[in-house]
XYZ file of C-alpha atoms in Angstrom:
704
model
C 1.254 -7.609 29.697
C 0.649 -10.205 26.987
C 1.774 -8.398 23.812
C -0.291 -10.716 21.620
C -3.567 -9.999 23.417
C -4.401 -6.902 21.300
C -3.706 -8.930 18.150
C -6.024 -11.691 19.268
C -8.763 -9.190 20.056
C -8.371 -7.533 16.678
C -8.400 -10.831 14.754
C -11.521 -11.967 16.595
C -13.223 -8.657 15.789
C -12.071 -8.781 12.162
C -13.352 -12.261 11.426
C -16.496 -11.643 13.481
C -17.340 -8.763 11.150
C -16.639 -10.924 8.115
C -19.048 -13.566 9.309
C -21.667 -11.250 10.757
C -21.916 -9.012 7.688
C -21.436 -11.612 4.988
C -23.651 -12.285 2.033
C -26.489 -13.641 4.110
C -28.396 -10.395 4.590
C -31.904 -9.641 5.657
C -33.841 -8.009 2.821
C -34.420 -4.276 3.093
C -37.788 -2.742 2.264
C -38.059 -1.312 -1.224
C -38.380 2.319 -0.061
C -35.236 2.005 2.030
C -33.290 0.611 -0.942
C -34.470 3.509 -3.083
C -33.315 6.082 -0.559
C -29.815 4.595 -0.199
C -29.085 3.323 -3.700
C -27.039 6.271 -4.990
C -24.777 6.365 -1.945
C -24.018 2.637 -2.073
C -23.231 2.619 -5.784
C -20.782 5.502 -5.529
C -18.934 3.904 -2.634
C -18.644 0.522 -4.303
C -17.408 1.800 -7.649
C -14.819 4.280 -6.410
C -11.414 2.615 -6.356
C -8.976 3.507 -3.633
C -5.992 2.936 -5.958
C -5.730 3.592 -9.711
C -2.695 3.068 -11.950
C -1.928 4.986 -15.154
C 1.479 4.518 -16.816
C 2.970 3.541 -13.477
C 1.536 6.625 -11.729
C -0.483 5.515 -8.702
C -3.368 7.660 -7.457
C -4.920 7.085 -4.026
C -8.402 8.222 -3.068
C -7.833 9.194 0.568
C -11.089 11.058 1.287
C -13.326 8.080 0.453
C -11.179 5.332 1.949
C -10.121 3.986 5.296
C -6.853 5.901 4.962
C -8.543 9.133 6.065
C -8.541 7.758 9.621
C -4.719 7.725 9.882
C -3.727 10.419 12.402
C -0.981 12.217 10.445
C 0.081 12.681 6.837
C 3.601 11.235 7.124
C 2.229 7.955 8.553
C -0.318 7.932 5.724
C 2.407 8.223 3.079
C 4.311 5.345 4.686
C 1.371 3.053 3.859
C 1.365 3.835 0.117
C 2.967 1.740 -2.657
C 6.756 2.239 -3.138
C 6.904 5.013 -0.508
C 9.383 4.588 2.350
C 9.624 6.940 5.330
C 12.893 7.090 7.277
C 12.962 5.813 10.852
C 13.193 9.389 12.199
C 10.332 10.473 9.866
C 12.450 13.336 8.539
C 12.754 12.156 4.923
C 10.827 10.194 2.281
C 12.030 7.858 -0.466
C 10.235 6.353 -3.437
C 11.728 2.913 -4.169
C 14.040 3.177 -7.163
C 13.321 6.942 -7.494
C 15.076 8.581 -4.537
C 13.682 11.621 -2.697
C 10.479 12.867 -4.363
C 9.231 16.377 -4.902
C 6.168 16.996 -2.730
C 3.273 19.157 -3.866
C 0.119 20.236 -2.074
C -2.452 21.725 -4.475
C 0.281 22.526 -7.042
C 2.420 24.165 -4.341
C 5.850 22.652 -3.779
C 6.383 21.875 -0.099
C 8.530 19.833 2.281
C 8.347 17.606 5.331
C 7.296 20.460 7.603
C 4.298 21.184 5.387
C 3.297 17.518 5.495
C 3.350 17.604 9.276
C 1.215 20.753 9.161
C -1.405 19.174 6.874
C -4.405 17.430 8.422
C -5.245 14.047 6.873
C -8.960 14.889 6.873
C -8.096 17.742 4.510
C -6.645 15.407 1.834
C -8.688 14.328 -1.178
C -6.162 12.343 -3.250
C -2.455 11.515 -3.356
C -0.730 10.726 -6.650
C 2.764 9.228 -7.030
C 4.054 10.555 -10.378
C 6.971 8.492 -11.685
C 8.180 10.696 -14.572
C 7.486 14.383 -13.857
C 7.884 16.842 -16.742
C 9.956 20.058 -16.781
C 6.980 21.802 -15.183
C 7.913 20.092 -11.898
C 11.319 21.681 -11.309
C 14.658 19.953 -11.814
C 14.899 18.712 -8.242
C 13.270 15.310 -8.204
C 12.780 12.148 -10.249
C 9.297 11.554 -8.868
C 6.491 13.670 -7.434
C 4.068 13.037 -4.574
C 1.120 15.244 -5.533
C -1.435 15.877 -2.774
C -4.808 17.386 -3.647
C -6.756 18.867 -0.781
C -10.443 18.228 -0.342
C -12.865 20.975 -1.334
C -16.589 20.524 -1.805
C -18.735 21.865 -4.644
C -21.652 23.937 -3.396
C -22.233 27.077 -1.394
C -22.506 26.421 2.316
C -20.221 25.104 5.030
C -18.803 21.856 6.322
C -17.036 21.093 9.591
C -15.279 17.940 10.807
C -14.155 17.151 14.332
C -11.836 14.172 14.726
C -10.274 12.303 17.623
C -7.586 9.634 17.220
C -6.321 7.655 20.191
C -3.068 5.793 19.528
C -1.471 3.069 21.653
C 2.178 2.268 20.941
C 4.675 1.855 23.746
C 2.975 4.883 25.207
C -0.277 6.691 24.609
C -0.658 9.483 22.013
C -3.642 11.625 21.124
C -4.627 13.615 18.012
C -7.481 16.129 18.182
C -8.509 17.878 14.953
C -10.904 20.554 13.754
C -11.445 21.250 10.047
C -13.933 23.669 8.488
C -14.691 25.195 5.090
C -17.081 27.821 3.814
C -18.082 28.963 0.310
C -20.329 31.819 -0.713
C -20.521 32.978 -4.325
C -16.978 33.951 -5.384
C -15.351 33.609 -1.964
C -14.185 30.391 -0.348
C -12.090 29.794 2.757
C -10.794 26.804 4.695
C -9.306 26.482 8.168
C -7.899 23.647 10.219
C -6.550 23.287 13.748
C -4.980 20.253 15.395
C -3.624 19.699 18.868
C -1.446 16.608 19.235
C 0.029 15.088 22.387
C 2.630 12.533 21.315
C 4.975 10.195 23.173
C 7.185 8.515 20.550
C 9.949 6.086 21.462
C 13.105 5.218 19.572
C 16.194 3.107 20.052
C 19.324 2.540 18.045
C 22.778 1.096 18.525
C 26.064 1.094 16.637
C 28.896 -1.409 17.096
C 32.077 -0.169 15.400
C 35.799 -0.976 15.281
C 38.783 1.188 14.271
C 41.629 -1.317 13.722
C 44.255 1.382 13.008
C 43.623 2.983 16.432
C 42.902 -0.323 18.244
C 39.452 0.902 19.244
C 36.280 -1.143 19.624
C 33.135 0.619 20.794
C 29.425 -0.055 21.082
C 26.616 2.168 22.255
C 22.891 1.684 22.771
C 20.699 4.780 23.008
C 17.017 5.063 23.962
C 14.820 8.155 23.904
C 11.252 8.794 25.021
C 9.824 12.080 23.793
C 6.923 14.179 24.987
C 5.795 16.318 22.060
C 3.164 19.013 22.022
C 2.089 20.135 18.569
C -0.186 22.938 17.454
C -0.964 22.576 13.758
C -3.091 25.152 11.982
C -3.716 26.500 8.515
C -6.022 28.626 6.437
C -6.797 29.311 2.769
C -8.729 32.048 1.001
C -9.801 31.882 -2.636
C -11.502 34.623 -4.625
C -12.802 33.914 -8.123
C -12.635 37.139 -10.110
C -14.347 35.627 -13.163
C -14.488 32.281 -14.984
C -10.770 32.383 -15.854
C -9.082 34.626 -13.274
C -8.574 34.078 -9.549
C -6.664 35.204 -6.494
C -5.696 32.951 -3.565
C -3.807 33.092 -0.302
C -2.746 30.174 1.922
C -0.880 29.858 5.188
C -0.010 26.843 7.340
C 2.055 26.391 10.459
C 3.232 23.864 13.009
C 4.466 24.819 16.469
C 6.184 21.985 18.311
C 7.936 21.606 21.628
C 9.767 18.437 22.692
C 11.017 17.226 26.043
C 13.115 14.126 25.580
C 15.632 12.651 28.020
C 18.153 10.396 26.275
C 19.863 7.429 27.923
C 22.965 5.889 26.349
C 25.005 2.877 27.472
C 28.496 2.685 25.941
C 31.224 0.029 26.086
C 34.468 1.498 24.771
C 37.855 -0.204 24.456
C 40.841 1.930 23.460
C 43.904 -0.304 23.335
C 44.050 -1.656 26.897
C 41.704 0.918 28.438
C 38.105 -0.246 28.890
C 35.309 2.086 29.934
C 31.637 1.501 30.542
C 29.831 4.837 30.322
C 26.225 5.700 31.056
C 25.248 9.015 29.442
C 22.138 10.917 30.422
C 20.980 14.126 28.775
C 18.048 16.424 29.404
C 16.863 17.940 26.138
C 14.398 20.634 25.167
C 13.695 21.219 21.513
C 11.393 23.621 19.699
C 10.501 23.534 16.008
C 8.331 26.331 14.670
C 7.410 26.429 11.002
C 5.298 28.764 8.894
C 4.689 28.799 5.148
C 2.551 31.197 3.104
C 1.542 31.498 -0.567
C 0.058 34.358 -2.588
C -1.234 33.500 -6.104
C -2.763 35.421 -8.966
C -3.861 33.894 -12.277
C -4.977 35.885 -15.323
C -6.157 34.753 -18.757
C -5.320 36.968 -21.726
C -8.281 36.095 -23.931
C -7.007 37.825 -27.059
C -3.979 35.491 -27.058
C -5.709 32.509 -25.427
C -2.881 32.492 -22.901
C -2.928 31.816 -19.156
C -0.483 33.756 -16.962
C 0.263 32.819 -13.370
C 2.295 34.766 -10.815
C 2.991 33.731 -7.269
C 5.018 34.567 -4.179
C 6.023 32.397 -1.256
C 7.578 32.976 2.153
C 8.752 30.210 4.492
C 10.358 30.328 7.920
C 11.739 27.489 10.033
C 13.036 28.208 13.537
C 14.600 25.448 15.637
C 16.272 25.647 19.026
C 17.756 22.798 21.063
C 19.040 22.970 24.627
C 20.836 19.983 26.215
C 22.564 19.256 29.483
C 24.735 16.151 29.387
C 26.219 14.111 32.216
C 28.278 10.910 32.213
C 28.827 8.079 34.680
C 32.115 6.212 34.103
C 32.353 2.612 35.324
C 29.484 2.752 37.825
C 30.895 5.645 39.846
C 28.691 8.749 39.807
C 27.183 11.117 37.272
C 29.231 14.194 36.478
C 28.170 17.108 34.285
C 29.959 17.052 30.922
C 28.454 19.677 28.609
C 25.779 22.340 28.373
C 24.723 22.724 24.734
C 22.614 25.512 23.221
C 22.041 25.345 19.460
C 19.837 27.475 17.226
C 18.974 27.227 13.550
C 16.787 29.572 11.535
C 16.104 29.830 7.804
C 13.999 32.246 5.754
C 13.101 31.537 2.136
C 11.417 33.938 -0.268
C 10.566 33.367 -3.919
C 8.635 34.739 -6.841
C 7.487 32.863 -9.914
C 5.792 33.424 -13.267
C 4.316 30.777 -15.605
C 2.863 31.355 -19.076
C 0.788 28.669 -20.835
C -0.367 28.889 -24.454
C -2.629 26.288 -26.087
C -2.948 25.787 -29.850
C -5.797 24.371 -31.884
C -3.841 21.280 -32.937
C -3.635 20.020 -29.306
C -0.191 21.521 -28.828
C 0.673 23.334 -25.606
C 3.649 25.605 -25.011
C 4.769 26.542 -21.499
C 7.462 28.923 -20.348
C 8.310 30.299 -16.944
C 10.885 31.658 -14.543
C 11.647 31.638 -10.837
C 13.795 33.546 -8.377
C 14.424 32.158 -4.891
C 16.540 33.403 -2.025
C 17.372 31.558 1.201
C 19.144 32.939 4.263
C 19.969 30.721 7.239
C 21.826 31.196 10.520
C 23.090 28.486 12.851
C 24.511 29.316 16.276
C 26.455 26.883 18.438
C 27.250 27.493 22.114
C 28.823 24.666 24.152
C 30.146 24.903 27.688
C 32.552 22.160 28.818
C 32.222 21.579 32.574
C 35.573 19.789 32.852
C 37.643 22.875 32.048
C 34.943 25.589 32.197
C 35.617 26.554 28.587
C 33.081 27.768 26.057
C 32.927 27.010 22.357
C 30.904 29.612 20.455
C 30.445 29.857 16.695
C 28.020 31.525 14.299
C 27.581 30.358 10.718
C 25.659 32.256 8.036
C 24.493 30.657 4.788
C 22.968 32.316 1.730
C 21.719 30.779 -1.472
C 20.124 32.317 -4.545
C 18.499 30.407 -7.407
C 17.522 31.832 -10.775
C 15.691 29.383 -13.038
C 13.890 29.352 -16.355
C 12.064 26.574 -18.163
C 10.275 25.861 -21.421
C 8.120 22.914 -22.464
C 6.253 21.846 -25.594
C 3.743 19.004 -25.419
C 1.038 17.619 -27.667
C -0.097 14.713 -29.797
C 0.730 13.660 -33.371
C -1.485 10.812 -34.528
C -0.986 8.065 -31.895
C 2.092 9.619 -30.333
C 1.873 11.824 -27.229
C 5.064 13.774 -26.618
C 6.568 16.251 -24.202
C 9.909 17.975 -24.614
C 11.213 20.434 -22.078
C 14.301 21.812 -20.449
C 15.202 23.858 -17.416
C 18.226 26.094 -16.798
C 19.219 26.933 -13.223
C 21.910 29.191 -11.849
C 22.828 28.764 -8.175
C 24.974 31.081 -6.075
C 25.978 29.846 -2.597
C 27.937 31.580 0.179
C 28.725 30.198 3.623
C 30.766 32.029 6.236
C 31.592 31.824 9.930
C 31.536 35.255 11.565
C 35.218 34.862 12.418
C 36.164 34.278 8.756
C 37.475 37.139 6.645
C 36.436 35.452 3.400
C 33.570 32.996 2.705
C 34.363 29.387 3.522
C 31.789 28.218 0.946
C 31.645 30.109 -2.339
C 29.927 28.362 -5.264
C 28.390 29.629 -8.457
C 27.201 27.062 -10.991
C 24.713 26.694 -13.831
C 22.971 23.434 -14.810
C 20.930 22.433 -17.852
C 18.160 19.849 -17.295
C 16.459 18.313 -20.357
C 13.377 16.071 -20.136
C 11.814 14.093 -22.984
C 8.740 11.819 -22.982
C 7.137 9.844 -25.822
C 4.058 7.636 -25.483
C 2.605 5.474 -28.272
C -0.889 3.946 -28.081
C -0.739 0.409 -29.500
C -4.512 0.046 -29.220
C -7.280 1.095 -26.808
C -5.874 -1.081 -24.002
C -2.086 -0.998 -24.518
C 0.550 1.708 -24.733
C 4.309 2.051 -24.447
C 6.324 5.105 -23.420
C 9.978 6.133 -23.268
C 11.374 8.820 -20.952
C 14.702 10.566 -20.435
C 15.407 13.090 -17.673
C 18.277 14.856 -15.994
C 17.570 16.142 -12.499
C 19.218 17.426 -9.325
C 18.804 16.646 -5.630
C 19.871 19.322 -3.139
C 20.376 18.834 0.614
C 17.919 20.643 2.857
C 19.092 23.791 4.567
C 19.504 22.316 8.042
C 21.875 19.669 6.600
C 24.091 22.563 5.455
C 24.389 24.026 8.960
C 26.895 23.390 11.765
C 24.709 21.520 14.282
C 25.861 18.438 16.230
C 24.218 15.879 18.531
C 26.072 14.447 21.561
C 25.660 10.674 21.909
C 28.483 9.781 24.326
C 32.018 11.034 25.105
C 33.336 9.268 21.997
C 30.609 9.805 19.402
C 28.875 12.767 17.691
C 26.288 13.148 14.958
C 27.056 16.187 12.809
C 25.742 18.128 9.836
C 27.959 19.021 6.883
C 28.282 22.535 5.453
C 30.277 21.167 2.477
C 27.572 18.981 0.920
C 27.132 19.268 -2.846
C 23.933 18.478 -4.786
C 23.474 15.153 -6.555
C 23.097 15.077 -10.344
C 20.891 12.278 -11.757
C 20.651 10.968 -15.332
C 17.842 8.502 -16.037
C 16.160 6.668 -18.891
C 13.029 4.515 -18.540
C 10.316 2.743 -20.499
C 6.768 1.795 -19.437
C 4.357 -0.728 -20.918
C 0.723 -0.237 -19.855
C -2.035 -2.836 -20.305
C -5.436 -1.748 -18.976
C -4.642 -0.718 -15.377
C -1.490 -2.843 -15.112
C 2.011 -1.685 -15.986
C 5.653 -2.737 -16.082
C 8.498 -0.230 -16.035
C 12.234 -0.641 -16.652
C 14.574 2.141 -15.474
C 18.305 2.779 -15.487
C 19.765 5.727 -13.594
C 23.204 7.022 -12.639
C 23.896 9.483 -9.816
C 26.956 11.693 -9.427
C 27.841 12.830 -5.879
C 25.081 10.857 -4.086
C 24.762 11.624 -0.361
C 25.269 8.890 2.263
C 26.511 8.568 5.857
C 30.210 8.300 6.665
C 32.539 8.031 9.685
C 35.413 10.386 10.563
C 37.746 9.716 13.513
C 39.737 12.460 15.249
C 42.787 10.795 16.848
C 43.728 13.864 18.883
C 40.285 14.260 20.484
C 39.435 10.537 20.389
C 35.997 11.379 18.939
C 34.096 9.682 16.132
C 31.880 11.902 13.972
C 29.043 10.493 11.878
C 27.755 12.754 9.081
C 26.467 12.895 5.513
C 29.021 13.203 2.700
C 29.055 13.008 -1.087
C 30.038 9.579 -2.424
C 31.601 9.069 -5.868
C 28.714 7.528 -7.791
C 25.642 5.319 -7.730
C 23.839 3.398 -10.469
C 20.885 1.012 -10.653
C 18.511 -0.981 -12.815
C 14.906 -0.998 -11.573
C 12.076 -3.263 -12.790
C 8.680 -2.186 -11.463
C 5.395 -4.133 -11.757
C 2.075 -2.499 -10.773
C -0.667 -5.151 -10.651
C -4.094 -4.043 -9.393
C -6.959 -6.543 -9.400
C -10.651 -6.504 -8.473
C -12.967 -9.435 -7.799
C -16.472 -8.762 -6.449
C -16.045 -7.169 -2.999
C -12.230 -7.628 -2.967
C -9.833 -5.052 -4.447
C -6.086 -5.617 -4.290
C -3.261 -3.287 -5.291
C 0.140 -4.909 -5.719
C 3.587 -3.453 -6.378
C 6.630 -5.602 -7.034
C 9.931 -3.793 -7.607
C 13.274 -5.466 -8.391
C 16.365 -3.310 -7.867
C 20.011 -3.940 -8.732
C 21.866 -1.055 -7.104
C 25.562 -0.249 -6.897
C 27.076 2.443 -4.646
C 30.790 3.239 -4.920
C 33.239 5.481 -3.080
C 37.030 5.518 -2.693
C 36.714 5.745 1.120
C 34.477 2.666 1.424
C 35.081 -1.066 1.176
C 33.021 -2.563 -1.644
C 31.093 -5.440 -0.078
C 28.761 -6.818 -2.760
C 26.001 -5.713 -5.103
C 23.057 -8.069 -5.518
C 19.458 -7.548 -6.678
C 16.786 -7.103 -4.024
C 13.001 -6.856 -4.134
C 10.383 -4.554 -2.650
C 6.811 -5.830 -2.399
C 3.529 -4.213 -1.441
C 0.000 -5.547 -1.339
C -3.089 -3.679 -0.183
C -6.274 -5.756 0.065
C -9.547 -3.950 0.618
C -12.817 -5.744 1.333
C -16.106 -3.874 0.849
C -18.472 -5.593 3.243
C -22.239 -5.176 3.554
C -23.784 -2.483 5.734
C -20.976 -0.048 4.950
C -18.100 -1.906 6.608
C -14.643 -1.758 5.030
C -11.774 -4.047 6.035
C -8.153 -3.742 4.918
C -5.286 -6.216 5.112
C -1.988 -4.803 3.851
C 1.590 -5.969 3.886
C 4.813 -4.506 2.565
C 8.450 -5.406 2.846
C 11.881 -5.498 1.329
C 14.380 -8.339 0.970
C 18.017 -8.158 2.055
C 19.779 -5.283 0.313
C 23.351 -5.541 -0.935
C 24.107 -2.126 -2.390
C 27.875 -2.278 -2.813
C 28.872 -0.203 0.221
C 25.847 -0.846 2.454
C 24.178 -4.111 3.450
C 20.718 -3.865 5.017
C 18.474 -6.540 6.448
C 15.133 -7.783 5.155
C 12.041 -6.191 6.711
C 8.296 -6.699 6.503
C 5.192 -5.122 8.025
C 1.564 -6.278 8.186
C -1.270 -3.796 8.840
C -4.980 -4.406 9.440
C -7.948 -2.052 9.714
C -11.732 -1.968 9.789
C -13.957 1.087 9.256
C -17.665 1.896 9.408
C -19.775 5.050 8.922
C -22.749 5.399 11.281
C -25.733 7.707 10.819
C -23.979 9.354 7.811
C -22.037 11.774 10.022
C -20.041 9.465 12.291
C -17.029 7.506 11.019
C -15.200 5.028 13.253
C -12.013 3.144 12.396
C -9.846 0.619 14.194
C -6.275 0.307 12.915
C -3.660 -2.252 13.848
C -0.231 -1.339 12.454
C 2.822 -3.582 12.302
C 0.908 -6.532 13.685
C 3.919 -8.848 14.052
C 6.313 -6.167 15.404
C 8.869 -6.452 12.578
C 10.605 -3.176 13.316
C 14.342 -3.940 13.295
C 16.470 -2.120 10.728
C 20.094 -3.221 10.444
C 22.939 -1.802 8.386
C 26.542 -2.985 7.856
C 29.330 -1.053 6.118
C 33.058 -0.193 6.235
C 34.147 3.390 5.534
C 37.508 5.126 6.185
C 38.830 1.861 7.643
C 36.050 1.828 10.227
C 33.817 -1.245 10.500
C 30.242 -0.632 11.589
C 27.077 -2.557 12.347
C 24.024 -0.455 13.217
C 20.529 -1.357 14.409
C 17.449 0.879 14.547
C 14.217 0.074 16.374
C 11.106 1.986 15.370
C 7.926 2.350 17.440
C 5.457 1.222 14.751
C 3.518 -1.484 16.626
C 0.297 0.419 17.151
C -3.412 0.166 17.869
C -5.372 3.316 17.075
C -9.043 4.214 17.297
C -10.345 7.050 15.133
C -13.704 8.819 15.535
C -14.836 11.625 13.216
C -18.003 13.660 13.224
C -18.919 15.915 10.285
C -21.785 18.323 9.804
C -22.844 20.975 7.323
C -22.502 20.879 3.561
C -20.228 22.766 1.186
C -20.868 23.175 -2.514
C -18.681 23.389 -5.539
C -15.279 24.972 -5.076
C -13.026 26.802 -7.454
C -9.943 26.682 -5.254
C -6.699 26.598 -7.183
C -3.048 26.983 -6.343
C 0.319 26.641 -7.999
C 3.940 26.078 -7.099
C 5.791 29.221 -6.185
C 9.250 28.017 -5.407
C 11.620 25.131 -5.654
C 13.197 25.288 -2.222
C 10.368 25.058 0.316
C 11.020 21.312 0.460
C 14.460 22.074 1.869
C 13.194 24.246 4.739
C 14.020 21.881 7.593
């Protein structure tokens, strides 16, 4: 099949629309103009992207982005946001892993996968979150769900057909209802996915005279049931009660094929590894909120509870073929991981007449996880069985004072957290992991208005980044007889100190940041000479520091709106176990160009990329992606979109580093070259909503 044929078809369609629906329009009768005027004006004036002090807000509901089939892929298209190749983690360029909120509720990757895109109103990337947003995170991705404003109902049915290397399908149903003081929402999605991935690592161990290279490919067949519901009851103008629940049930079938060339001194082996794999991932998250205003004190009190559960099980049967002989069974692997998280929270907010606001609050969170490992080795008919239990408790309190004195807006806050961690194998008499520590996290922000169009702000923050709970378990993944991926029960959190300054002019901004991380987490190699096995896992490095210069440059001209981000980073990662290669500045660039065409057509041309990265320990290649899309609403209720992602198939990710005297060159191929067709039909009408929610706990983002 000619791989460029879909691109040619799309380009022809794109430019055909530009020419067909250009400025030369037939005049519409006066009555018709009168009937449609309000709708056209609103659409034209509503910007998809807005920038305030470096914080970027995206209008998803009224843009072409609402046709993207899932929330994680949507985030990958936003300025400065980078999604990992396995879509299990998110980075904000120069800011690390962000906190993620949905309607003021702190969530994680599982919640994102359980959220329907059609349910999203806006997404805001907050660069300098205050003490109100927990200590874990230097940036916040704040997602506001879409609720309408009048009594009634509204229902949307959506169908997205996606063509990558294989076909995938997303079917969605979303409904909402409001009557007087009661409002509820529900969504259900059924997804049939067939993702593909490939990666290879070429490594050498000079001390052991070993040179090895493997290339692994996996096709998955995923079945996902995604559903959620929310209930809101407005007691009076100031008080409310709400309950929310969302879940994703997923089952994977994915055979993995690996080709390995291994040289150990004079012994050379070519090994073909085949594994049958079944994987389930079931997630559920629920919130219960109550907000009460004490009118005599003019004080708002919020209390909330949250429960999260993540249950994963993976079964694998592995066989190897050495040097083109025959396949022989090697291992039967059965691994289970389960985590339960419960938390309770209280927030108190008091406003004063002189525009001052005082906030104070506390949180208690408890997590309990179990990971079971059962491996049978066919060669000697032996079994390896282990059970690891992990418990963590967090007790936190915060206080914040914010307000305005003349032209100066200020916010001063701090957070104190005590963490108690215990990890123990069932065969251990005493805990293997036993930690109890307390951290103090101050945050200060000052903003001065120079005039009505210009302002400058200065920020200081100390924060923490904790590994998710599954990273602290004992799971492993078999790649070939010589190589394992493993988790690390000994990971420590990363402490971050940061200072930044932002200059804002109209809707444009420039930001300079310096940060320093202690105990940052990166990948490392460990070689067992006795077993002749390489293990690849996350560890804490010594330190990391960086200067970041960030330009946000939106621009509008007639029917063309462009949003541009240009970020320069000089980053340095250091560790005693790693060879320091070089540290050089690199650049991240992003440009989204939206064209509002006549007759309701919208066209988007977007590109993003990053130059070669020299980070001290790691060297990574330059990458770029170009996306195109066109959208049109028909008969008010039908919306159709055609998306072409990664038009030029720039999907290679390469990484070079030397750690523990092991030289490595890795390559990752991601299945992002895609054509998708989205069709949505909506009916009914919902009126004004009062739905509110708030964050209950700090650790739901770690439940995976």
